[in-house]
Every structure is written in structure tokens, then in C-alpha cells.
Amino acid sequence: MAAPIIRRALLYVPGSSKKMLDKSRGLKVDTIAYDLEDSVTPNKKEEARQNLRHLLQQPRAAGIREQAVRVNSVESGLALADLQEVLQSPNLDALVLPKCNSASDLHFLTDVLRQTLPARHPSTPSSSTTDPPPIRLIALIESAKAIQNLPSICAASPYLSGLIFAAEDFALDLSITRTPSLHEFLYARSAIATAARAANLASTIDLVCTAYSGAQGLKTLEEECLNGKGMGFNGKQAIHPSQVEVCQRVFSPGEAELEWAVRIVVADEKAAEAGRGAWTLDGKMIDIPVVGKAKAVVERAKSCGIDVDGVREKW
Ligand code: 1VU
């Protein structure tokens, strides 16, 4: 069975910066999105494509779980040229599609994948596994139109694996100003987290914290991560290597959360033997959905590489 997809941090690395591309290969991060879009100026697009083609030919770096490329949007007219440079690499795991406004943007990408790499993307679903597996798609939701179209976007491609919320473009679209409270994004973020869950997508990745330097920047980042986790996001975009550790820590089950979950799973095994579906722990009622949540925390911890057996031994 394929390993679950974990994207606690998705770090952008500008494709035009050889220095940052080299640096990225030494990092320990769930997903790197090598960028061809907004961090690359029009006069550097071609150079950036060549840089990424070269980088994706190199052996995989040990610390990176998933290598993605953020291509330019379909509406920009630049996406096809981006795809032609990077698609042939077996080391490309995912594509990030910016400004995904409707299902047709994902239809375009899906068609290109099927025509360019038919063995990796058979047009009729097949039970046999392909090696390398299909390239996964992650869509950036950046506009009011995209929010309105979430159900059809989520159903647009069998390769869609996650949604990302882009706060700055969304604020531009709605003529609103980002505030530290993030209240102005409540509806959009809830809609994205809910739609991704309803479509059973692996990841829902929250807005960028633009403050990246110093203790205050990291404190703001941690608060934003906790806020996003509380809304149903399971990862966050990062723009600087210093942000990765905080994102990956907060979007992993914490020590107390895992102890709580393991205690419930262990106690539930005993309750089930005794024929009790609802029971109490520390003065609180525990029933099927609470046990389900505890089991999900345990599974998530395992996927994050946490030693669950060590915690279980205590109980
Ligand atoms: O230690 P070294 O000198 O070798 O390296 C520097 C720097 O090159 C490196 N670094 C990075 N490496 C890989 N990926 C990165 N994203 C990255 N950022 C920095 O780390 C060392 C320390 O860097 P620094 O603190 O001196 O920072 P800089 O002034 O060099 O760079 C700061 C910015 C913000 C410009 C840089 O981090 C950056 O370009 N980040 C990515 C921005 C980006 O991709 N924006 C678009 C995506 S966000 C979006 O679209 C929202 C939806």
C-alpha cells in the first residue's frame, strides 16, 4: 500500500535562484514546490525552467518527501511551456496549479498528463499500480470564483490530491485587507477545508505567514499554524527554510494529544471486550466519534514518523 501523503509544510523555492535551489536539497521538508510562477519574473522564466529540468534529473535529496513544481496558471498561457520542461522527470511527484478558478483549469492539466505520460496516467482507471505513480495535482484557491466553484474543482481530476489557500491574491480579488486576526478569511478557509474533506483529498494547506524572520515572526507563524489546524487544515505554505520546523511540528500530533489518543484507543479495546459502546475517562463521556478521532490521531502520528508503540507501552 502507498504511504499516506503528508504535507505539513510546503516550501516554495524560486526556480530562478540557483542559490536557493542548492540550499533546498539539504533541507528536511515534506513538500518542496519549486516555483515558476510569482517568484520568477517574466525575463527569468526560461532560465528557471532549465534550472528545474536540471534539478529534477539529479538523484532525489534524502530529506525531501515530495518534489513538486508550481507552474504558471492556465490563464497566463505559460503553463504548457513549463510542463514541457519538467514532466519527463520520474523525480517529479506533484504539480501545484496556481489561480485555479474552475474545473476547466484542472481538465487542461489532466489532459496534458494523459497525453504526455499515458503509462503514468491511464485514461481509464486501472487496478494495476504504475511505477512511477501518477503525478499528483494540488490546486491553489485564490479568488471568489474559485470558492464558488469548489465542488466542481474538487471533482475535476482523479489526480487532485490537495487544495491550498492563497490569502494575498484572495484579498486582492475581494479588495479586503489582511489582518492578524485572519477573520476576513474565515468563510473562504472554512469552505476550502470542508470541500477538501468532502472530496477525500489528502491535504488542505493554509495561507502563507509572510513574517518569517526573528522570534516574533516564528511566534506569529506558530499562532497561525494552530489557528489553521483548528479549522481543519493539515499543512501550511512556507516561504523560508526557518518556517519549516514550526509548520511540521504543529501539524504533527503533539505529545499530549498523542497520549490522549493512545489512552482512548487502549481503553476502548477493554471497553469493547466488556460490551460498552459509551464509557467515561477523566470524567468525560467517550463514544464512537471520540474513539474515531483518537484513532485518526494515532494514524497521523505514525505517518509523521512518531514512535507510537513507545507511547502505547506506558498505557
Ligand atoms: O545560508 P545561505 O546564504 O546559503 O542561504 C540563504 C537563502 O538563500 C536561503 N533561503 C532559501 N533557500 C531555499 N528556499 C527558500 N525559499 C529560501 N529562502 C531563503 O536561506 C538562507 C537564509 O536566507 P535569508 O534569511 O538571508 O533570506 P533571503 O533574504 O535570502 O530571502 C528572503 C526571501 C523571502 C526573499 C526568500 O526566502 C524567498 O524568496 N522565499 C520564497 C518566496 C516565494 O517563493 N514566494 C512566492 C510563493 S508564496 C505565494 O505565492 C503565496 C500563495
PDB file of N, CA, C and O in Angstrom, residues 136-193:
ATOM      1  N   ARG A 136       0.700  13.926  -8.944  1.00  0.00           N
ATOM      2  CA  ARG A 136      -0.447  14.436  -8.179  1.00  0.00           C
ATOM      3  C   ARG A 136      -0.634  15.935  -8.455  1.00  0.00           C
ATOM      4  O   ARG A 136       0.347  16.634  -8.714  1.00  0.00           O
ATOM      5  N   LEU A 137      -1.866  16.396  -8.359  1.00  0.00           N
ATOM      6  CA  LEU A 137      -2.166  17.810  -8.587  1.00  0.00           C
ATOM      7  C   LEU A 137      -2.615  18.473  -7.286  1.00  0.00           C
ATOM      8  O   LEU A 137      -3.365  17.868  -6.502  1.00  0.00           O
ATOM      9  N   ILE A 138      -2.128  19.682  -7.075  1.00  0.00           N
ATOM     10  CA  ILE A 138      -2.522  20.466  -5.900  1.00  0.00           C
ATOM     11  C   ILE A 138      -2.976  21.830  -6.437  1.00  0.00           C
ATOM     12  O   ILE A 138      -2.222  22.492  -7.159  1.00  0.00           O
ATOM     13  N   ALA A 139      -4.213  22.213  -6.090  1.00  0.00           N
ATOM     14  CA  ALA A 139      -4.786  23.422  -6.688  1.00  0.00           C
ATOM     15  C   ALA A 139      -4.778  24.584  -5.699  1.00  0.00           C
ATOM     16  O   ALA A 139      -5.186  24.428  -4.543  1.00  0.00           O
ATOM     17  N   LEU A 140      -4.320  25.734  -6.175  1.00  0.00           N
ATOM     18  CA  LEU A 140      -4.347  26.949  -5.357  1.00  0.00           C
ATOM     19  C   LEU A 140      -5.672  27.672  -5.564  1.00  0.00           C
ATOM     20  O   LEU A 140      -6.053  27.998  -6.696  1.00  0.00           O
ATOM     21  N   ILE A 141      -6.343  27.927  -4.456  1.00  0.00           N
ATOM     22  CA  ILE A 141      -7.632  28.622  -4.473  1.00  0.00           C
ATOM     23  C   ILE A 141      -7.354  30.068  -4.084  1.00  0.00           C
ATOM     24  O   ILE A 141      -6.928  30.348  -2.959  1.00  0.00           O
ATOM     25  N   GLU A 142      -7.592  30.987  -5.036  1.00  0.00           N
ATOM     26  CA  GLU A 142      -7.120  32.361  -4.828  1.00  0.00           C
ATOM     27  C   GLU A 142      -8.184  33.418  -5.097  1.00  0.00           C
ATOM     28  O   GLU A 142      -7.879  34.612  -5.049  1.00  0.00           O
ATOM     29  N   SER A 143      -9.406  33.015  -5.448  1.00  0.00           N
ATOM     30  CA  SER A 143     -10.393  34.011  -5.874  1.00  0.00           C
ATOM     31  C   SER A 143     -11.787  33.644  -5.381  1.00  0.00           C
ATOM     32  O   SER A 143     -12.066  32.500  -5.014  1.00  0.00           O
ATOM     33  N   ALA A 144     -12.678  34.662  -5.438  1.00  0.00           N
ATOM     34  CA  ALA A 144     -14.079  34.418  -5.075  1.00  0.00           C
ATOM     35  C   ALA A 144     -14.679  33.367  -6.008  1.00  0.00           C
ATOM     36  O   ALA A 144     -15.437  32.488  -5.580  1.00  0.00           O
ATOM     37  N   LYS A 145     -14.340  33.454  -7.293  1.00  0.00           N
ATOM     38  CA  LYS A 145     -14.885  32.497  -8.264  1.00  0.00           C
ATOM     39  C   LYS A 145     -14.492  31.064  -7.894  1.00  0.00           C
ATOM     40  O   LYS A 145     -15.300  30.138  -7.963  1.00  0.00           O
ATOM     41  N   ALA A 146     -13.235  30.906  -7.483  1.00  0.00           N
ATOM     42  CA  ALA A 146     -12.771  29.571  -7.102  1.00  0.00           C
ATOM     43  C   ALA A 146     -13.543  29.045  -5.893  1.00  0.00           C
ATOM     44  O   ALA A 146     -13.881  27.852  -5.823  1.00  0.00           O
ATOM     45  N   ILE A 147     -13.829  29.917  -4.947  1.00  0.00           N
ATOM     46  CA  ILE A 147     -14.604  29.481  -3.765  1.00  0.00           C
ATOM     47  C   ILE A 147     -15.989  29.016  -4.206  1.00  0.00           C
ATOM     48  O   ILE A 147     -16.487  27.978  -3.758  1.00  0.00           O
ATOM     49  N   GLN A 148     -16.607  29.760  -5.113  1.00  0.00           N
ATOM     50  CA  GLN A 148     -17.936  29.367  -5.607  1.00  0.00           C
ATOM     51  C   GLN A 148     -17.889  28.024  -6.337  1.00  0.00           C
ATOM     52  O   GLN A 148     -18.854  27.275  -6.337  1.00  0.00           O
ATOM     53  N   ASN A 149     -16.747  27.734  -6.962  1.00  0.00           N
ATOM     54  CA  ASN A 149     -16.635  26.513  -7.784  1.00  0.00           C
ATOM     55  C   ASN A 149     -15.992  25.333  -7.047  1.00  0.00           C
ATOM     56  O   ASN A 149     -15.619  24.341  -7.689  1.00  0.00           O
ATOM     57  N   LEU A 150     -15.853  25.419  -5.742  1.00  0.00           N
ATOM     58  CA  LEU A 150     -15.089  24.370  -5.035  1.00  0.00           C
ATOM     59  C   LEU A 150     -15.572  22.941  -5.314  1.00  0.00           C
ATOM     60  O   LEU A 150     -14.744  22.056  -5.583  1.00  0.00           O
ATOM     61  N   PRO A 151     -16.885  22.656  -5.276  1.00  0.00           N
ATOM     62  CA  PRO A 151     -17.282  21.258  -5.501  1.00  0.00           C
ATOM     63  C   PRO A 151     -16.846  20.734  -6.880  1.00  0.00           C
ATOM     64  O   PRO A 151     -16.340  19.615  -6.987  1.00  0.00           O
ATOM     65  N   SER A 152     -16.996  21.563  -7.934  1.00  0.00           N
ATOM     66  CA  SER A 152     -16.603  21.065  -9.262  1.00  0.00           C
ATOM     67  C   SER A 152     -15.081  21.016  -9.406  1.00  0.00           C
ATOM     68  O   SER A 152     -14.541  20.129 -10.082  1.00  0.00           O
ATOM     69  N   ILE A 153     -14.373  21.919  -8.752  1.00  0.00           N
ATOM     70  CA  ILE A 153     -12.898  21.855  -8.777  1.00  0.00           C
ATOM     71  C   ILE A 153     -12.445  20.542  -8.125  1.00  0.00           C
ATOM     72  O   ILE A 153     -11.590  19.817  -8.656  1.00  0.00           O
ATOM     73  N   CYS A 154     -13.050  20.223  -6.994  1.00  0.00           N
ATOM     74  CA  CYS A 154     -12.623  19.005  -6.269  1.00  0.00           C
ATOM     75  C   CYS A 154     -12.920  17.733  -7.061  1.00  0.00           C
ATOM     76  O   CYS A 154     -12.268  16.715  -6.858  1.00  0.00           O
ATOM     77  N   ALA A 155     -13.905  17.797  -7.944  1.00  0.00           N
ATOM     78  CA  ALA A 155     -14.282  16.590  -8.711  1.00  0.00           C
ATOM     79  C   ALA A 155     -13.630  16.571 -10.095  1.00  0.00           C
ATOM     80  O   ALA A 155     -13.887  15.670 -10.893  1.00  0.00           O
ATOM     81  N   ALA A 156     -12.762  17.558 -10.395  1.00  0.00           N
ATOM     82  CA  ALA A 156     -12.312  17.746 -11.779  1.00  0.00           C
ATOM     83  C   ALA A 156     -11.264  16.749 -12.255  1.00  0.00           C
ATOM     84  O   ALA A 156     -11.145  16.517 -13.459  1.00  0.00           O
ATOM     85  N   SER A 157     -10.484  16.177 -11.348  1.00  0.00           N
ATOM     86  CA  SER A 157      -9.390  15.300 -11.803  1.00  0.00           C
ATOM     87  C   SER A 157      -9.142  14.179 -10.796  1.00  0.00           C
ATOM     88  O   SER A 157      -9.107  14.439  -9.587  1.00  0.00           O
ATOM     89  N   PRO A 158      -8.919  12.945 -11.298  1.00  0.00           N
ATOM     90  CA  PRO A 158      -8.593  11.866 -10.364  1.00  0.00           C
ATOM     91  C   PRO A 158      -7.222  12.052  -9.724  1.00  0.00           C
ATOM     92  O   PRO A 158      -6.892  11.379  -8.756  1.00  0.00           O
ATOM     93  N   TYR A 159      -6.439  12.987 -10.268  1.00  0.00           N
ATOM     94  CA  TYR A 159      -5.088  13.183  -9.731  1.00  0.00           C
ATOM     95  C   TYR A 159      -5.043  14.299  -8.685  1.00  0.00           C
ATOM     96  O   TYR A 159      -3.995  14.553  -8.099  1.00  0.00           O
ATOM     97  N   LEU A 160      -6.195  14.955  -8.467  1.00  0.00           N
ATOM     98  CA  LEU A 160      -6.201  16.045  -7.485  1.00  0.00           C
ATOM     99  C   LEU A 160      -5.994  15.476  -6.080  1.00  0.00           C
ATOM    100  O   LEU A 160      -6.689  14.555  -5.658  1.00  0.00           O
ATOM    101  N   SER A 161      -5.036  16.062  -5.373  1.00  0.00           N
ATOM    102  CA  SER A 161      -4.644  15.493  -4.088  1.00  0.00           C
ATOM    103  C   SER A 161      -4.658  16.514  -2.955  1.00  0.00           C
ATOM    104  O   SER A 161      -4.479  16.159  -1.794  1.00  0.00           O
ATOM    105  N   GLY A 162      -4.885  17.794  -3.295  1.00  0.00           N
ATOM    106  CA  GLY A 162      -4.920  18.777  -2.223  1.00  0.00           C
ATOM    107  C   GLY A 162      -5.341  20.150  -2.717  1.00  0.00           C
ATOM    108  O   GLY A 162      -5.313  20.433  -3.918  1.00  0.00           O
ATOM    109  N   LEU A 163      -5.755  20.979  -1.749  1.00  0.00           N
ATOM    110  CA  LEU A 163      -6.093  22.379  -2.031  1.00  0.00           C
ATOM    111  C   LEU A 163      -5.209  23.276  -1.166  1.00  0.00           C
ATOM    112  O   LEU A 163      -4.845  22.901  -0.041  1.00  0.00           O
ATOM    113  N   ILE A 164      -4.882  24.438  -1.706  1.00  0.00           N
ATOM    114  CA  ILE A 164      -4.090  25.423  -0.966  1.00  0.00           C
ATOM    115  C   ILE A 164      -4.858  26.741  -0.980  1.00  0.00           C
ATOM    116  O   ILE A 164      -5.432  27.116  -2.013  1.00  0.00           O
ATOM    117  N   PHE A 165      -4.845  27.446   0.145  1.00  0.00           N
ATOM    118  CA  PHE A 165      -5.472  28.772   0.174  1.00  0.00           C
ATOM    119  C   PHE A 165      -4.408  29.851  -0.001  1.00  0.00           C
ATOM    120  O   PHE A 165      -3.424  29.891   0.757  1.00  0.00           O
ATOM    121  N   ALA A 166      -4.614  30.725  -0.988  1.00  0.00           N
ATOM    122  CA  ALA A 166      -3.673  31.826  -1.238  1.00  0.00           C
ATOM    123  C   ALA A 166      -4.302  33.126  -0.753  1.00  0.00           C
ATOM    124  O   ALA A 166      -5.153  33.721  -1.434  1.00  0.00           O
ATOM    125  N   ALA A 167      -3.895  33.573   0.417  1.00  0.00           N
ATOM    126  CA  ALA A 167      -4.555  34.702   1.068  1.00  0.00           C
ATOM    127  C   ALA A 167      -4.345  36.034   0.349  1.00  0.00           C
ATOM    128  O   ALA A 167      -5.277  36.842   0.238  1.00  0.00           O
ATOM    129  N   GLU A 168      -3.111  36.262  -0.136  1.00  0.00           N
ATOM    130  CA  GLU A 168      -2.834  37.597  -0.684  1.00  0.00           C
ATOM    131  C   GLU A 168      -3.635  37.842  -1.966  1.00  0.00           C
ATOM    132  O   GLU A 168      -4.223  38.914  -2.149  1.00  0.00           O
ATOM    133  N   ASP A 169      -3.682  36.859  -2.848  1.00  0.00           N
ATOM    134  CA  ASP A 169      -4.453  37.039  -4.083  1.00  0.00           C
ATOM    135  C   ASP A 169      -5.948  37.111  -3.794  1.00  0.00           C
ATOM    136  O   ASP A 169      -6.678  37.858  -4.452  1.00  0.00           O
ATOM    137  N   PHE A 170      -6.382  36.343  -2.788  1.00  0.00           N
ATOM    138  CA  PHE A 170      -7.799  36.361  -2.428  1.00  0.00           C
ATOM    139  C   PHE A 170      -8.173  37.752  -1.884  1.00  0.00           C
ATOM    140  O   PHE A 170      -9.216  38.314  -2.232  1.00  0.00           O
ATOM    141  N   ALA A 171      -7.274  38.313  -1.060  1.00  0.00           N
ATOM    142  CA  ALA A 171      -7.518  39.650  -0.514  1.00  0.00           C
ATOM    143  C   ALA A 171      -7.575  40.684  -1.646  1.00  0.00           C
ATOM    144  O   ALA A 171      -8.402  41.598  -1.636  1.00  0.00           O
ATOM    145  N   LEU A 172      -6.706  40.509  -2.635  1.00  0.00           N
ATOM    146  CA  LEU A 172      -6.713  41.408  -3.792  1.00  0.00           C
ATOM    147  C   LEU A 172      -8.041  41.291  -4.544  1.00  0.00           C
ATOM    148  O   LEU A 172      -8.679  42.291  -4.877  1.00  0.00           O
ATOM    149  N   ASP A 173      -8.479  40.056  -4.753  1.00  0.00           N
ATOM    150  CA  ASP A 173      -9.711  39.831  -5.514  1.00  0.00           C
ATOM    151  C   ASP A 173     -10.915  40.462  -4.824  1.00  0.00           C
ATOM    152  O   ASP A 173     -11.789  41.038  -5.467  1.00  0.00           O
ATOM    153  N   LEU A 174     -10.955  40.359  -3.496  1.00  0.00           N
ATOM    154  CA  LEU A 174     -12.118  40.862  -2.767  1.00  0.00           C
ATOM    155  C   LEU A 174     -11.935  42.300  -2.249  1.00  0.00           C
ATOM    156  O   LEU A 174     -12.821  42.824  -1.564  1.00  0.00           O
ATOM    157  N   SER A 175     -10.806  42.894  -2.581  1.00  0.00           N
ATOM    158  CA  SER A 175     -10.489  44.240  -2.065  1.00  0.00           C
ATOM    159  C   SER A 175     -10.615  44.290  -0.545  1.00  0.00           C
ATOM    160  O   SER A 175     -11.262  45.179   0.019  1.00  0.00           O
ATOM    161  N   ILE A 176     -10.018  43.310   0.123  1.00  0.00           N
ATOM    162  CA  ILE A 176     -10.005  43.324   1.584  1.00  0.00           C
ATOM    163  C   ILE A 176      -8.551  43.384   2.046  1.00  0.00           C
ATOM    164  O   ILE A 176      -7.632  43.112   1.274  1.00  0.00           O
ATOM    165  N   THR A 177      -8.369  43.731   3.318  1.00  0.00           N
ATOM    166  CA  THR A 177      -7.015  43.858   3.855  1.00  0.00           C
ATOM    167  C   THR A 177      -6.788  42.759   4.875  1.00  0.00           C
ATOM    168  O   THR A 177      -7.638  42.527   5.750  1.00  0.00           O
ATOM    169  N   ARG A 178      -5.659  42.088   4.731  1.00  0.00           N
ATOM    170  CA  ARG A 178      -5.311  41.026   5.685  1.00  0.00           C
ATOM    171  C   ARG A 178      -5.042  41.636   7.054  1.00  0.00           C
ATOM    172  O   ARG A 178      -4.329  42.638   7.150  1.00  0.00           O
ATOM    173  N   THR A 179      -5.594  41.018   8.106  1.00  0.00           N
ATOM    174  CA  THR A 179      -5.323  41.478   9.478  1.00  0.00           C
ATOM    175  C   THR A 179      -4.745  40.308  10.271  1.00  0.00           C
ATOM    176  O   THR A 179      -4.919  39.146   9.881  1.00  0.00           O
ATOM    177  N   PRO A 180      -4.091  40.586  11.412  1.00  0.00           N
ATOM    178  CA  PRO A 180      -3.516  39.490  12.209  1.00  0.00           C
ATOM    179  C   PRO A 180      -4.564  38.479  12.666  1.00  0.00           C
ATOM    180  O   PRO A 180      -4.261  37.306  12.857  1.00  0.00           O
ATOM    181  N   SER A 181      -5.816  38.934  12.839  1.00  0.00           N
ATOM    182  CA  SER A 181      -6.854  38.004  13.323  1.00  0.00           C
ATOM    183  C   SER A 181      -7.209  36.950  12.274  1.00  0.00           C
ATOM    184  O   SER A 181      -7.716  35.889  12.609  1.00  0.00           O
ATOM    185  N   LEU A 182      -7.017  37.257  11.021  1.00  0.00           N
ATOM    186  CA  LEU A 182      -7.397  36.407   9.869  1.00  0.00           C
ATOM    187  C   LEU A 182      -8.910  36.219   9.758  1.00  0.00           C
ATOM    188  O   LEU A 182      -9.371  35.364   8.997  1.00  0.00           O
ATOM    189  N   HIS A 183      -9.695  37.018  10.515  1.00  0.00           N
ATOM    190  CA  HIS A 183     -11.158  36.851  10.489  1.00  0.00           C
ATOM    191  C   HIS A 183     -11.737  37.045   9.095  1.00  0.00           C
ATOM    192  O   HIS A 183     -12.729  36.421   8.735  1.00  0.00           O
ATOM    193  N   GLU A 184     -11.088  37.922   8.322  1.00  0.00           N
ATOM    194  CA  GLU A 184     -11.628  38.237   6.992  1.00  0.00           C
ATOM    195  C   GLU A 184     -11.573  37.021   6.046  1.00  0.00           C
ATOM    196  O   GLU A 184     -12.225  37.004   5.019  1.00  0.00           O
ATOM    197  N   PHE A 185     -10.797  35.991   6.437  1.00  0.00           N
ATOM    198  CA  PHE A 185     -10.676  34.802   5.585  1.00  0.00           C
ATOM    199  C   PHE A 185     -11.476  33.611   6.120  1.00  0.00           C
ATOM    200  O   PHE A 185     -11.331  32.486   5.624  1.00  0.00           O
ATOM    201  N   LEU A 186     -12.257  33.853   7.173  1.00  0.00           N
ATOM    202  CA  LEU A 186     -12.927  32.735   7.853  1.00  0.00           C
ATOM    203  C   LEU A 186     -13.788  31.906   6.900  1.00  0.00           C
ATOM    204  O   LEU A 186     -13.678  30.672   6.852  1.00  0.00           O
ATOM    205  N   TYR A 187     -14.610  32.592   6.117  1.00  0.00           N
ATOM    206  CA  TYR A 187     -15.515  31.855   5.229  1.00  0.00           C
ATOM    207  C   TYR A 187     -14.714  31.065   4.182  1.00  0.00           C
ATOM    208  O   TYR A 187     -14.946  29.865   3.978  1.00  0.00           O
ATOM    209  N   ALA A 188     -13.757  31.723   3.543  1.00  0.00           N
ATOM    210  CA  ALA A 188     -13.004  31.058   2.466  1.00  0.00           C
ATOM    211  C   ALA A 188     -12.219  29.861   3.009  1.00  0.00           C
ATOM    212  O   ALA A 188     -12.230  28.771   2.408  1.00  0.00           O
ATOM    213  N   ARG A 189     -11.584  30.052   4.156  1.00  0.00           N
ATOM    214  CA  ARG A 189     -10.766  28.958   4.695  1.00  0.00           C
ATOM    215  C   ARG A 189     -11.647  27.789   5.132  1.00  0.00           C
ATOM    216  O   ARG A 189     -11.300  26.618   4.910  1.00  0.00           O
ATOM    217  N   SER A 190     -12.778  28.096   5.761  1.00  0.00           N
ATOM    218  CA  SER A 190     -13.680  27.005   6.169  1.00  0.00           C
ATOM    219  C   SER A 190     -14.210  26.262   4.944  1.00  0.00           C
ATOM    220  O   SER A 190     -14.316  25.030   4.949  1.00  0.00           O
ATOM    221  N   ALA A 191     -14.555  27.036   3.911  1.00  0.00           N
ATOM    222  CA  ALA A 191     -15.102  26.410   2.700  1.00  0.00           C
ATOM    223  C   ALA A 191     -14.061  25.472   2.080  1.00  0.00           C
ATOM    224  O   ALA A 191     -14.395  24.354   1.647  1.00  0.00           O
ATOM    225  N   ILE A 192     -12.799  25.904   2.053  1.00  0.00           N
ATOM    226  CA  ILE A 192     -11.740  25.081   1.445  1.00  0.00           C
ATOM    227  C   ILE A 192     -11.509  23.806   2.263  1.00  0.00           C
ATOM    228  O   ILE A 192     -11.449  22.695   1.714  1.00  0.00           O
ATOM    229  N   ALA A 193     -11.394  23.967   3.587  1.00  0.00           N
ATOM    230  CA  ALA A 193     -11.142  22.783   4.436  1.00  0.00           C
ATOM    231  C   ALA A 193     -12.299  21.790   4.316  1.00  0.00           C
ATOM    232  O   ALA A 193     -12.082  20.567   4.242  1.00  0.00           O
TER     233      ALA A 193
END
